Short mmCIF file of C-alpha atoms and ligand atoms in Angstrom, two decimals:
data_model
loop_
_atom_site.label_atom_id
_atom_site.label_comp_id
_atom_site.label_asym_id
_atom_site.label_seq_id
_atom_site.Cartn_x
_atom_site.Cartn_y
_atom_site.Cartn_z
CA MET A 1 85.59 89.33 110.19
CA THR A 2 82.06 88.68 109.52
CA PRO A 3 81.33 88.21 105.83
CA ASP A 4 77.33 87.97 105.95
CA SER A 5 76.29 91.26 107.45
CA THR A 6 75.21 94.42 105.48
CA PRO A 7 76.55 97.50 107.19
CA ALA A 8 74.67 100.59 107.94
CA VAL A 9 77.27 103.41 107.97
CA PRO A 10 77.51 105.03 111.69
CA ALA A 11 78.00 108.45 112.27
CA THR A 12 81.67 107.92 113.63
CA HIS A 13 84.14 105.19 113.33
CA ARG A 14 87.54 104.04 114.83
CA VAL A 15 90.71 104.54 112.82
CA LEU A 16 94.18 104.18 113.41
CA LEU A 17 95.82 107.52 113.05
CA LEU A 18 99.46 107.99 112.47
CA ASN A 19 100.09 111.49 114.05
CA SER A 20 103.67 112.06 112.77
CA THR A 21 106.62 109.77 111.65
CA ARG A 22 108.49 108.58 114.43
CA ASP A 23 110.31 105.62 115.94
CA PRO A 24 108.88 104.42 118.12
CA TYR A 25 105.60 105.06 116.47
CA ASP A 26 103.43 107.98 117.09
CA ILE A 27 100.22 106.23 116.34
CA THR A 28 96.92 106.03 118.17
CA VAL A 29 93.36 104.52 117.79
CA VAL A 30 90.70 107.45 117.76
CA GLU A 31 86.97 107.88 116.78
CA GLN A 32 86.47 110.06 113.88
CA PRO A 33 83.36 111.29 111.84
CA THR A 34 82.66 108.40 109.20
CA PRO A 35 83.41 109.79 105.65
CA GLN A 36 80.41 110.37 103.12
CA ALA A 37 80.24 108.98 99.72
CA GLY A 38 80.31 111.53 96.94
CA PRO A 39 80.52 111.55 93.20
CA GLY A 40 83.34 108.79 92.10
CA SER A 41 83.46 107.32 95.69
CA ALA A 42 82.22 104.38 97.89
CA ILE A 43 82.42 103.97 101.13
CA ILE A 44 83.60 100.33 102.42
CA GLN A 45 83.27 98.55 105.58
CA ILE A 46 86.85 97.02 106.31
CA LEU A 47 86.69 93.47 106.89
CA GLY A 48 90.48 93.05 106.75
CA ALA A 49 93.34 95.12 105.51
CA SER A 50 96.50 93.82 104.57
CA VAL A 51 99.78 94.46 106.65
CA LEU A 52 103.09 94.56 104.52
CA THR A 53 106.22 93.11 105.77
CA PHE A 54 108.01 96.36 106.06
CA GLY A 55 104.94 98.53 106.97
CA GLY A 56 106.32 98.98 110.51
CA LYS A 57 109.52 100.40 108.89
CA VAL A 58 107.70 102.69 107.08
CA PHE A 59 105.36 104.09 109.48
CA SER A 60 108.09 104.47 111.97
CA GLY A 61 110.18 106.47 109.48
CA GLN A 62 113.12 103.77 109.18
CA ILE A 63 112.05 103.47 105.63
CA PRO A 64 111.70 107.24 104.51
CA TYR A 65 108.31 106.77 102.34
CA PRO A 66 106.44 110.01 101.46
CA TYR A 67 102.95 110.58 102.77
CA PRO A 68 101.17 113.39 104.62
CA THR A 69 100.54 113.36 108.26
CA PRO A 70 98.43 113.25 110.24
CA PHE A 71 97.00 110.36 108.24
CA VAL A 72 95.07 106.93 108.48
CA PRO A 73 97.72 104.42 106.86
CA GLY A 74 96.42 101.39 105.30
CA SER A 75 96.89 98.79 102.35
CA SER A 76 94.48 96.78 99.96
CA ALA A 77 91.62 95.24 101.75
CA ILE A 78 88.61 92.96 101.82
CA ALA A 79 85.50 95.00 102.38
CA ARG A 80 81.69 95.31 102.19
CA VAL A 81 80.46 98.28 100.51
CA ALA A 82 78.53 100.47 102.83
CA ALA A 83 77.39 103.29 100.52
CA VAL A 84 78.16 104.58 97.02
CA GLY A 85 78.33 107.86 95.21
CA PRO A 86 75.42 108.89 92.62
CA ASP A 87 77.47 107.87 89.74
CA ALA A 88 78.04 104.19 90.92
CA THR A 89 76.66 102.02 88.08
CA THR A 90 76.98 98.51 89.19
CA LEU A 91 78.59 98.50 92.87
CA GLU A 92 75.64 98.02 95.60
CA VAL A 93 75.69 98.15 99.13
CA GLY A 94 76.24 94.97 100.93
CA GLN A 95 78.44 93.81 98.00
CA LEU A 96 81.73 92.09 98.78
CA VAL A 97 84.92 93.61 97.25
CA PHE A 98 88.62 93.53 97.05
CA PHE A 99 89.56 97.00 97.66
CA ASP A 100 92.94 97.66 95.43
CA CYS A 101 95.10 100.33 97.36
CA PHE A 102 96.86 101.34 93.91
CA ILE A 103 94.92 104.62 93.14
CA HIS A 104 95.56 106.30 89.73
CA GLY A 105 94.73 110.19 89.11
CA ARG A 106 91.43 110.46 86.88
CA ASP A 107 92.91 113.29 84.67
CA ASN A 108 96.41 111.93 84.53
CA PRO A 109 96.89 108.02 85.01
CA ASN A 110 100.80 108.64 85.68
CA SER A 111 99.90 110.24 88.87
CA LEU A 112 99.82 107.10 91.29
CA ILE A 113 99.71 106.44 94.93
CA LEU A 114 99.53 103.50 97.29
CA HIS A 115 96.90 104.44 99.42
CA GLY A 116 97.96 104.59 103.15
CA LEU A 117 101.63 104.13 102.28
CA TYR A 118 103.16 106.24 99.59
CA SER A 119 102.13 109.62 97.92
CA GLY A 120 104.08 109.01 94.73
CA PHE A 121 106.63 110.37 92.50
CA ASP A 122 105.32 113.81 91.62
CA ALA A 123 103.14 116.64 92.45
CA GLY A 124 99.79 115.48 91.17
CA SER A 125 100.37 112.26 93.15
CA ASN A 126 101.01 114.18 96.46
CA LYS A 127 97.82 116.01 95.81
CA LEU A 128 95.94 112.76 95.45
CA MET A 129 97.14 111.83 98.88
CA GLU A 130 97.27 114.97 100.73
CA ASN A 131 93.47 115.59 99.84
CA GLU A 132 90.91 113.26 98.63
CA TRP A 133 92.53 109.96 99.19
CA ARG A 134 94.41 110.93 102.42
CA ASN A 135 92.95 108.10 105.04
CA SER A 136 93.28 104.80 104.35
CA THR A 137 92.08 101.09 105.37
CA TYR A 138 93.31 100.78 108.87
CA ALA A 139 89.92 101.97 109.96
CA GLU A 140 86.40 100.53 110.44
CA TYR A 141 85.34 102.36 107.45
CA CYS A 142 87.13 104.26 104.19
CA LYS A 143 86.31 106.31 101.37
CA VAL A 144 87.51 104.86 98.31
CA PRO A 145 87.57 105.49 94.52
CA LEU A 146 84.46 103.49 92.87
CA GLU A 147 86.95 102.01 90.23
CA ASN A 148 89.38 100.51 92.86
CA CYS A 149 86.57 98.42 94.16
CA PHE A 150 86.56 94.98 92.51
CA PRO A 151 83.47 92.96 92.99
CA LEU A 152 83.89 89.39 94.43
CA ASP A 153 81.75 86.43 93.47
CA GLU A 154 80.62 85.75 97.17
CA ARG A 155 78.80 82.61 96.63
CA ARG A 156 81.71 80.98 94.59
CA LEU A 157 84.52 82.27 97.10
CA LEU A 158 82.99 82.11 100.44
CA GLY A 159 80.05 79.45 99.58
CA ASN A 160 79.85 76.01 101.03
CA PRO A 161 81.72 73.47 98.94
CA ALA A 162 78.66 71.34 98.94
CA ASP A 163 77.09 74.13 96.85
CA GLY A 164 79.77 74.62 94.67
CA GLY A 165 81.61 77.12 96.66
CA PHE A 166 85.26 77.09 97.85
CA GLY A 167 84.49 77.88 101.53
CA TYR A 168 87.40 80.33 101.77
CA SER A 169 87.12 82.84 104.60
CA THR A 170 87.45 86.55 104.05
CA ALA A 171 90.90 86.39 105.56
CA ASP A 172 91.88 83.74 102.92
CA LEU A 173 90.83 86.36 100.20
CA MET A 174 93.23 88.93 101.61
CA PHE A 175 95.90 86.79 100.06
CA LEU A 176 94.72 88.35 96.64
CA HIS A 177 96.70 91.58 97.56
CA THR A 178 99.94 89.55 98.03
CA ILE A 179 99.48 87.94 94.75
CA SER A 180 98.63 91.16 92.81
CA ILE A 181 102.16 92.62 92.80
CA PRO A 182 103.93 89.69 91.46
CA MET A 183 101.37 88.89 89.09
CA GLY A 184 101.96 92.44 87.61
CA GLY A 185 105.48 91.62 86.89
CA LEU A 186 104.72 88.01 85.61
CA ARG A 187 102.00 89.36 83.34
CA ASP A 188 104.09 92.18 82.15
CA VAL A 189 106.83 89.77 80.78
CA GLY A 190 103.80 87.51 79.24
CA VAL A 191 104.18 84.22 81.05
CA ARG A 192 102.36 81.38 79.68
CA ALA A 193 101.17 78.00 80.72
CA GLY A 194 104.00 75.34 80.48
CA GLU A 195 106.91 77.87 80.45
CA LYS A 196 109.60 77.52 82.95
CA VAL A 197 109.62 80.41 85.21
CA ILE A 198 112.55 80.97 87.62
CA ILE A 199 111.49 83.14 90.85
CA ALA A 200 114.09 84.50 93.21
CA PRO A 201 113.93 85.01 95.89
CA ALA A 202 111.07 82.68 96.20
CA THR A 203 111.03 82.37 100.11
CA GLY A 204 109.81 86.06 100.98
CA ALA A 205 106.28 87.31 101.21
CA PHE A 206 106.10 88.47 97.73
CA GLY A 207 108.27 85.80 96.21
CA SER A 208 106.24 83.02 97.57
CA ALA A 209 103.05 84.85 96.23
CA ALA A 210 104.99 84.95 92.96
CA VAL A 211 105.13 80.82 93.00
CA VAL A 212 101.58 80.58 93.99
CA ALA A 213 100.76 83.23 90.92
CA ALA A 214 102.86 81.48 88.17
CA LEU A 215 101.35 78.01 89.19
CA ALA A 216 97.90 79.55 88.81
CA MET A 217 99.11 80.72 85.28
CA GLY A 218 99.92 77.27 84.47
CA ALA A 219 103.75 77.58 84.60
CA GLN A 220 106.53 75.33 85.95
CA VAL A 221 108.61 77.11 88.46
CA ILE A 222 112.19 77.21 89.64
CA ALA A 223 111.99 78.54 92.96
CA VAL A 224 115.39 80.00 94.16
CA GLY A 225 116.51 81.33 97.64
CA ARG A 226 119.24 80.97 100.19
CA ASN A 227 117.03 79.13 102.82
CA LEU A 228 116.77 75.49 102.27
CA GLU A 229 113.83 75.01 104.78
CA ALA A 230 111.85 77.91 103.29
CA LEU A 231 112.33 76.28 99.87
CA GLU A 232 110.94 73.00 101.12
CA LYS A 233 107.58 74.74 101.85
CA ILE A 234 107.60 76.27 98.67
CA LYS A 235 107.85 72.92 96.83
CA LEU A 236 104.66 71.78 98.72
CA LEU A 237 102.79 74.49 96.82
CA SER A 238 102.68 72.17 93.95
CA PRO A 239 101.50 68.46 94.95
CA GLU A 240 101.95 67.56 91.02
CA GLY A 241 105.63 68.56 90.91
CA ARG A 242 105.62 71.87 89.18
CA VAL A 243 108.02 73.44 91.51
CA ARG A 244 111.62 72.40 91.39
CA THR A 245 113.99 74.33 94.03
CA VAL A 246 117.71 75.41 93.73
CA GLN A 247 119.61 77.10 96.47
CA ASN A 248 121.11 80.31 95.73
CA THR A 249 124.76 79.37 97.14
CA GLY A 250 126.64 82.31 95.72
CA ASP A 251 128.43 80.07 93.49
CA VAL A 252 127.31 81.49 90.05
CA ALA A 253 128.63 78.48 87.83
CA HIS A 254 127.44 75.99 90.20
CA ASP A 255 123.95 77.39 90.60
CA VAL A 256 123.56 78.05 86.76
CA GLN A 257 124.29 74.44 86.43
CA GLU A 258 121.52 73.59 88.99
CA LEU A 259 119.00 76.18 87.44
CA THR A 260 119.61 74.53 83.90
CA LYS A 261 119.26 71.00 84.87
CA PHE A 262 116.12 70.44 82.90
CA GLY A 263 116.87 72.89 80.29
CA PRO A 264 116.97 76.59 79.89
CA ALA A 265 114.32 78.72 81.34
CA ASN A 266 111.88 81.32 79.62
CA VAL A 267 111.45 83.81 82.48
CA PHE A 268 113.40 85.02 85.16
CA PHE A 269 111.09 86.95 88.02
CA ASP A 270 112.90 89.04 90.79
CA ILE A 271 111.33 90.73 93.87
CA SER A 272 114.21 91.41 96.13
CA PRO A 273 114.87 93.70 98.97
CA GLY A 274 117.53 96.15 99.08
CA GLU A 275 119.72 93.75 101.35
CA ALA A 276 119.86 91.57 98.15
CA ALA A 277 121.00 94.14 95.62
CA LYS A 278 124.60 92.38 95.38
CA SER A 279 123.08 88.78 95.36
CA THR A 280 124.80 86.66 92.81
CA HIS A 281 121.36 85.24 91.90
CA PHE A 282 120.88 88.06 89.32
CA THR A 283 123.65 86.83 87.24
CA SER A 284 123.02 82.84 87.88
CA CYS A 285 119.36 83.44 87.04
CA ILE A 286 120.15 85.27 83.91
CA GLN A 287 122.51 82.96 82.68
CA ALA A 288 120.22 80.07 82.97
CA LEU A 289 117.68 81.60 80.55
CA GLY A 290 117.46 80.30 76.93
CA ARG A 291 117.47 82.38 73.80
CA GLY A 292 114.76 85.11 74.01
CA GLY A 293 114.45 84.89 77.59
CA ARG A 294 112.47 87.60 79.73
CA VAL A 295 113.33 89.31 82.88
CA SER A 296 110.86 90.98 85.29
CA LEU A 297 112.42 93.07 87.82
CA MET A 298 110.24 94.22 90.73
CA GLY A 299 112.59 94.48 93.66
CA ALA A 300 112.91 98.29 94.72
CA PHE A 301 116.56 99.49 94.71
CA MET A 302 118.75 102.08 93.30
CA GLU A 303 121.26 100.33 91.39
CA LEU A 304 121.61 96.83 90.14
CA THR A 305 124.74 95.11 88.06
CA LEU A 306 123.54 92.72 85.34
CA PRO A 307 125.59 90.20 83.08
CA LEU A 308 125.10 92.31 79.94
CA MET A 309 127.51 90.12 77.85
CA SER A 310 125.13 86.86 78.41
CA MET A 311 122.05 89.16 78.18
CA LEU A 312 123.36 90.30 74.43
CA GLN A 313 124.28 86.91 73.35
CA ASN A 314 120.98 85.36 74.32
CA ASP A 315 118.54 88.27 72.95
CA ILE A 316 117.43 88.75 76.87
CA SER A 317 114.72 91.30 77.32
CA VAL A 318 114.39 93.10 80.75
CA LYS A 319 111.42 95.01 81.94
CA ALA A 320 110.97 96.49 85.34
CA LYS A 321 107.59 96.71 87.04
CA TRP A 322 105.96 98.80 89.67
CA MET A 323 102.57 97.34 90.83
CA TYR A 324 100.17 96.04 88.43
CA THR A 325 97.36 97.10 86.04
CA LYS A 326 93.43 96.72 86.76
CA GLU A 327 93.60 94.08 83.94
CA ASP A 328 95.78 92.27 86.12
CA MET A 329 93.74 92.63 88.96
CA ARG A 330 90.59 91.38 87.28
CA TYR A 331 92.56 88.48 85.94
CA ILE A 332 93.73 87.44 89.47
CA ILE A 333 90.05 87.42 90.60
CA GLN A 334 89.01 85.40 87.59
CA LEU A 335 91.55 82.76 88.43
CA ALA A 336 90.40 82.51 92.21
CA GLU A 337 86.58 82.33 91.05
CA ALA A 338 87.52 79.66 88.48
CA GLY A 339 89.63 77.80 90.98
CA TYR A 340 92.74 77.74 89.08
CA LEU A 341 94.19 80.17 92.16
CA LYS A 342 93.69 78.31 95.35
CA LEU A 343 93.59 80.41 98.40
CA GLY A 344 93.62 79.39 102.23
CA GLN A 345 94.65 75.84 103.36
CA ALA A 346 93.79 74.66 99.66
CA GLY A 347 96.30 76.77 98.23
CA GLY A 348 99.12 76.15 101.03
CA ILE A 349 98.57 79.53 102.28
CA GLN A 350 98.91 79.72 105.98
CA THR A 351 95.94 81.02 107.97
CA ALA A 352 96.53 84.96 108.50
CA THR A 353 97.35 86.27 111.95
CA LEU A 354 94.53 88.82 112.73
CA PHE A 355 94.90 91.93 114.73
CA PRO A 356 92.60 94.64 116.12
CA LEU A 357 93.74 98.24 115.35
CA GLU A 358 94.96 98.61 119.05
CA GLN A 359 97.50 95.95 118.40
CA PHE A 360 99.20 97.92 115.67
CA GLU A 361 102.84 97.13 117.12
CA ALA A 362 102.43 93.56 117.61
CA ALA A 363 100.50 93.63 113.84
CA PHE A 364 103.64 95.42 112.31
CA ASP A 365 106.09 93.07 114.36
CA ALA A 366 104.34 90.00 113.11
CA ALA A 367 104.34 91.18 109.58
CA ALA A 368 108.03 91.83 109.68
CA LYS A 369 108.47 88.05 110.55
CA THR A 370 106.02 86.70 107.90
CA GLY A 371 107.45 83.65 106.47
CA PRO A 372 106.42 82.38 102.82
CA CYS A 373 102.76 82.03 101.95
CA MET A 374 101.80 83.51 105.06
CA GLN A 375 99.88 87.00 105.72
CA THR A 376 99.25 89.46 108.53
CA ILE A 377 95.71 91.20 108.59
CA PHE A 378 94.31 93.96 110.55
CA VAL A 379 90.72 93.24 111.46
CA PRO A 380 89.22 96.66 112.71
N1 NAP B 1 107.95 96.72 92.11
C1 NAP B 1 106.78 96.60 93.24
O1 NAP B 1 105.75 96.93 92.67
C2 NAP B 1 106.86 96.28 94.68
C3 NAP B 1 105.89 96.38 95.42
C4 NAP B 1 106.08 95.93 96.76
C5 NAP B 1 107.44 95.49 97.11
N2 NAP B 1 108.49 95.39 96.17
C6 NAP B 1 109.81 94.82 96.73
O2 NAP B 1 109.72 93.57 97.18
C7 NAP B 1 110.65 93.42 98.15
C8 NAP B 1 110.38 92.19 98.92
O3 NAP B 1 109.45 92.19 99.90
P1 NAP B 1 108.64 91.14 100.55
O4 NAP B 1 107.53 91.74 101.52
O5 NAP B 1 108.34 89.92 99.72
O6 NAP B 1 109.97 91.02 101.76
P2 NAP B 1 110.36 89.51 102.56
O7 NAP B 1 109.21 88.81 102.86
O8 NAP B 1 111.22 90.06 103.85
O9 NAP B 1 111.32 88.72 101.65
C9 NAP B 1 112.66 89.10 101.56
C10 NAP B 1 113.31 87.89 100.37
O10 NAP B 1 114.47 88.42 100.21
C11 NAP B 1 115.37 87.24 100.46
N3 NAP B 1 116.61 87.80 100.76
C12 NAP B 1 116.87 88.98 101.93
N4 NAP B 1 118.14 89.14 101.71
C13 NAP B 1 118.84 88.84 100.93
C14 NAP B 1 120.17 88.71 100.23
N5 NAP B 1 121.03 89.35 100.79
N6 NAP B 1 120.27 87.94 99.36
C15 NAP B 1 119.45 87.11 98.58
N7 NAP B 1 118.23 87.07 99.04
C16 NAP B 1 118.02 87.85 100.02
C17 NAP B 1 114.90 86.63 101.63
O11 NAP B 1 115.41 85.25 101.55
P3 NAP B 1 116.28 84.39 102.58
O12 NAP B 1 115.13 83.40 102.98
O13 NAP B 1 117.13 83.88 101.96
O14 NAP B 1 116.57 85.31 103.60
C18 NAP B 1 113.27 86.66 101.43
O15 NAP B 1 113.16 85.74 100.13
C19 NAP B 1 110.64 94.63 98.96
O16 NAP B 1 111.63 95.01 99.77
C20 NAP B 1 110.28 95.81 97.77
O17 NAP B 1 111.54 95.92 97.33
C21 NAP B 1 108.27 95.74 94.99
#
């Protein structure tokens, strides 16, 4: 990634093209005409694009996400603005931006897609991804909605510490994407500084990012997981001791006792994969909440059994959340620019593994094995 070059848009560029959904992959790297900016859009030069832990499963069809084919897959990205449409008011060519892959219909904000991954829940969403926003960021350049480009204070984030910068790399900035998802749930239930927030599972990609996010918001964290070694790494995220860890043993009474050792918690945040739908942590974490406790459920699966009697005795409220709002995204960037959210080595986040487009299989494999506070990135 070269953070200091202003791009000129070439006539053609390299993209990762998913021809059809097939296992093993039906994906090739090809040269295509570079898209042009029009009203409402910008062309960004991709410096790095995030790879999800389950991205390989989605693009090989093992997880059946809807998307049109052929198309260029992708995700959120750190990028430089290469061209802007005539209605751009503040975005400028050369500016460093975070591109947010969560695209909303302009005439219907309920039409939602994850650019390069998921064509949404209704016909309007499908239309967005079939046409205007079909090709995503696993490419050298990408056409994106103006409003999905969040300007970054380059001097502050990438600048030399001697000049008041944090000295991050653009790869470090990519972790803003991993944080954005749990931040959506944490803000949705109004996490406040000083509150005790149980995060379970805390050892996965998004769970560990939830710990980073909650710490940046000033909360105390109780990190829950099955794997003690991974939990030890999570504990290191707070040298000042704001992270305690509790193992999910499957014994609810024992786990509740451990979780409430220092008093009842205010919030329980979950971001489980499907395999965890029957995990006992849902019951133990909810039973560890105090009166008026709030629950944010972000794990995406069909059905879940919750301990309703404890919930009604304690006035527990439950919210489910998909992704995050634009305000959440601005807040994350503000926290990073203010220094409350620490990225890269300073934040205990492992240097990303960077892959060129040609090594897509290796990138998807590496992402699937991602441990806590690690990330995998395509650098086209
Ligand atoms: N709502 C949204 O907007 C949104 C957006 C993106 C993703 N998601 C959800 O986030 C989930 C997690 O994604 P990720 O990338 O963080 O996955 P990941 O890195 O693979 O992490 C999975 C976590 O789940 C734990 N786990 C796995 N099986 C378990 C079980 N049977 N019982 C208890 N814990 C179990 C793992 O802990 P161990 O260390 O104990 O194995 C690990 O901490 C996705 O599957 C998706 O459902 C939601």
